[in-house]
């Protein structure tokens, strides 16, 4: 039975913050505002397109982190329930013979 002091993943209660999702929207708004000025039109278009690309990438990474966080929390809950059941019932499990195990008689 493995030691309980070693954890395969950390216990965290903080969820990923959603304020990072505002960065690409801010890039698109600033880039669009820059396109109204004649000298800054090119750079505004570049910044707006960068914001659109970053919106996709940040959204994808955030969704992955959010799913990983939920999966980790579920694993912690399942592990705690499993250890609670193991502590309650310390009954040895019956030994089940393997039907595919080959036995050799020493003659």
mmCIF file of C-alpha atoms in Angstrom:
data_model
loop_
_atom_site.group_PDB
_atom_site.id
_atom_site.type_symbol
_atom_site.label_atom_id
_atom_site.label_comp_id
_atom_site.label_asym_id
_atom_site.label_seq_id
_atom_site.Cartn_x
_atom_site.Cartn_y
_atom_site.Cartn_z
ATOM 1 C CA UNK A 1 0.000 0.000 0.000
ATOM 2 C CA UNK A 2 1.583 3.331 -1.032
ATOM 3 C CA UNK A 3 2.363 5.979 1.497
ATOM 4 C CA UNK A 4 -0.212 8.711 1.870
ATOM 5 C CA UNK A 5 2.381 11.450 2.342
ATOM 6 C CA UNK A 6 3.375 11.344 -1.328
ATOM 7 C CA UNK A 7 0.839 12.901 -3.693
ATOM 8 C CA UNK A 8 0.847 12.386 -7.411
ATOM 9 C CA UNK A 9 -0.772 15.790 -7.937
ATOM 10 C CA UNK A 10 -1.088 18.849 -5.689
ATOM 11 C CA UNK A 11 -4.241 19.778 -3.850
ATOM 12 C CA UNK A 12 -5.356 23.174 -5.015
ATOM 13 C CA UNK A 13 -8.612 24.945 -4.400
ATOM 14 C CA UNK A 14 -8.033 27.787 -6.847
ATOM 15 C CA UNK A 15 -9.638 27.569 -10.257
ATOM 16 C CA UNK A 16 -8.055 29.107 -13.356
ATOM 17 C CA UNK A 17 -8.798 32.832 -13.490
ATOM 18 C CA UNK A 18 -11.077 34.087 -16.227
ATOM 19 C CA UNK A 19 -9.563 37.566 -16.521
ATOM 20 C CA UNK A 20 -6.979 36.244 -18.985
ATOM 21 C CA UNK A 21 -9.773 35.814 -21.490
ATOM 22 C CA UNK A 22 -10.036 39.618 -21.717
ATOM 23 C CA UNK A 23 -6.547 40.037 -23.215
ATOM 24 C CA UNK A 24 -7.429 39.017 -26.802
ATOM 25 C CA UNK A 25 -10.671 41.019 -26.698
ATOM 26 C CA UNK A 26 -8.676 44.040 -25.549
ATOM 27 C CA UNK A 27 -6.211 43.495 -28.420
ATOM 28 C CA UNK A 28 -9.033 43.392 -30.952
ATOM 29 C CA UNK A 29 -10.697 46.551 -29.574
ATOM 30 C CA UNK A 30 -7.431 48.502 -29.475
ATOM 31 C CA UNK A 31 -6.500 47.301 -32.974
ATOM 32 C CA UNK A 32 -9.911 48.268 -34.338
ATOM 33 C CA UNK A 33 -9.610 51.719 -32.733
ATOM 34 C CA UNK A 34 -6.165 52.131 -34.308
ATOM 35 C CA UNK A 35 -7.586 51.476 -37.776
ATOM 36 C CA UNK A 36 -9.552 54.724 -37.578
ATOM 37 C CA UNK A 37 -6.267 56.691 -37.644
ATOM 38 C CA UNK A 38 -4.718 56.837 -41.125
ATOM 39 C CA UNK A 39 -1.088 56.381 -40.014
ATOM 40 C CA UNK A 40 -1.860 53.466 -37.674
ATOM 41 C CA UNK A 41 -4.217 51.492 -39.969
ATOM 42 C CA UNK A 42 -1.705 48.776 -40.843
ATOM 43 C CA UNK A 43 -0.596 48.217 -37.251
ATOM 44 C CA UNK A 44 -4.201 48.312 -36.055
ATOM 45 C CA UNK A 45 -5.133 45.568 -38.509
ATOM 46 C CA UNK A 46 -2.156 43.475 -37.401
ATOM 47 C CA UNK A 47 -3.066 43.908 -33.716
ATOM 48 C CA UNK A 48 -6.733 43.077 -34.398
ATOM 49 C CA UNK A 49 -5.824 39.908 -36.276
ATOM 50 C CA UNK A 50 -3.375 38.996 -33.515
ATOM 51 C CA UNK A 51 -6.208 39.454 -31.010
ATOM 52 C CA UNK A 52 -8.430 37.124 -33.027
ATOM 53 C CA UNK A 53 -5.724 34.451 -33.157
ATOM 54 C CA UNK A 54 -4.928 34.845 -29.475
ATOM 55 C CA UNK A 55 -8.641 34.611 -28.649
ATOM 56 C CA UNK A 56 -8.693 31.167 -30.216
ATOM 57 C CA UNK A 57 -5.434 30.039 -28.582
ATOM 58 C CA UNK A 58 -6.211 31.407 -25.110
ATOM 59 C CA UNK A 59 -9.705 29.940 -25.257
ATOM 60 C CA UNK A 60 -8.316 26.555 -26.194
ATOM 61 C CA UNK A 61 -5.676 26.587 -23.460
ATOM 62 C CA UNK A 62 -8.163 27.848 -20.882
ATOM 63 C CA UNK A 63 -10.632 25.101 -21.796
ATOM 64 C CA UNK A 64 -7.869 22.507 -21.450
ATOM 65 C CA UNK A 65 -6.786 23.869 -18.054
ATOM 66 C CA UNK A 66 -10.380 23.996 -16.860
ATOM 67 C CA UNK A 67 -10.989 20.387 -17.910
ATOM 68 C CA UNK A 68 -7.737 19.271 -16.262
ATOM 69 C CA UNK A 69 -8.694 21.081 -13.054
ATOM 70 C CA UNK A 70 -12.093 19.358 -12.963
ATOM 71 C CA UNK A 71 -10.512 15.983 -13.734
ATOM 72 C CA UNK A 72 -7.943 16.477 -10.960
ATOM 73 C CA UNK A 73 -10.629 17.410 -8.444
ATOM 74 C CA UNK A 74 -12.611 14.299 -9.420
ATOM 75 C CA UNK A 75 -9.489 12.121 -9.034
ATOM 76 C CA UNK A 76 -8.849 13.562 -5.562
ATOM 77 C CA UNK A 77 -12.442 12.872 -4.557
ATOM 78 C CA UNK A 78 -12.343 9.316 -5.924
ATOM 79 C CA UNK A 79 -9.020 8.587 -4.227
ATOM 80 C CA UNK A 80 -10.238 9.899 -0.874
ATOM 81 C CA UNK A 81 -13.374 7.757 -1.131
ATOM 82 C CA UNK A 82 -11.302 4.708 -2.075
ATOM 83 C CA UNK A 83 -8.932 5.162 0.878
ATOM 84 C CA UNK A 84 -11.891 5.694 3.203
ATOM 85 C CA UNK A 85 -13.363 2.386 2.034
ATOM 86 C CA UNK A 86 -9.991 0.634 2.452
ATOM 87 C CA UNK A 87 -9.696 1.849 6.039
ATOM 88 C CA UNK A 88 -13.203 0.696 6.897
ATOM 89 C CA UNK A 89 -12.864 -2.796 5.478
ATOM 90 C CA UNK A 90 -9.513 -4.414 6.141
ATOM 91 C CA UNK A 91 -10.767 -7.792 4.961
ATOM 92 C CA UNK A 92 -8.360 -9.757 2.803
ATOM 93 C CA UNK A 93 -9.699 -10.372 -0.665
ATOM 94 C CA UNK A 94 -10.002 -14.010 -1.729
ATOM 95 C CA UNK A 95 -7.281 -15.267 -4.004
ATOM 96 C CA UNK A 96 -8.602 -15.907 -7.495
ATOM 97 C CA UNK A 97 -6.868 -18.552 -9.543
ATOM 98 C CA UNK A 98 -5.751 -17.459 -13.006
ATOM 99 C CA UNK A 99 -7.302 -19.899 -15.515
ATOM 100 C CA UNK A 100 -4.650 -19.057 -18.120
ATOM 101 C CA UNK A 101 -1.670 -19.641 -15.858
ATOM 102 C CA UNK A 102 0.356 -22.614 -16.951
ATOM 103 C CA UNK A 103 1.408 -25.078 -14.290
ATOM 104 C CA UNK A 104 4.197 -27.561 -14.769
ATOM 105 C CA UNK A 105 4.329 -30.748 -12.744
ATOM 106 C CA UNK A 106 7.816 -31.662 -11.640
ATOM 107 C CA UNK A 107 8.098 -35.381 -12.306
#
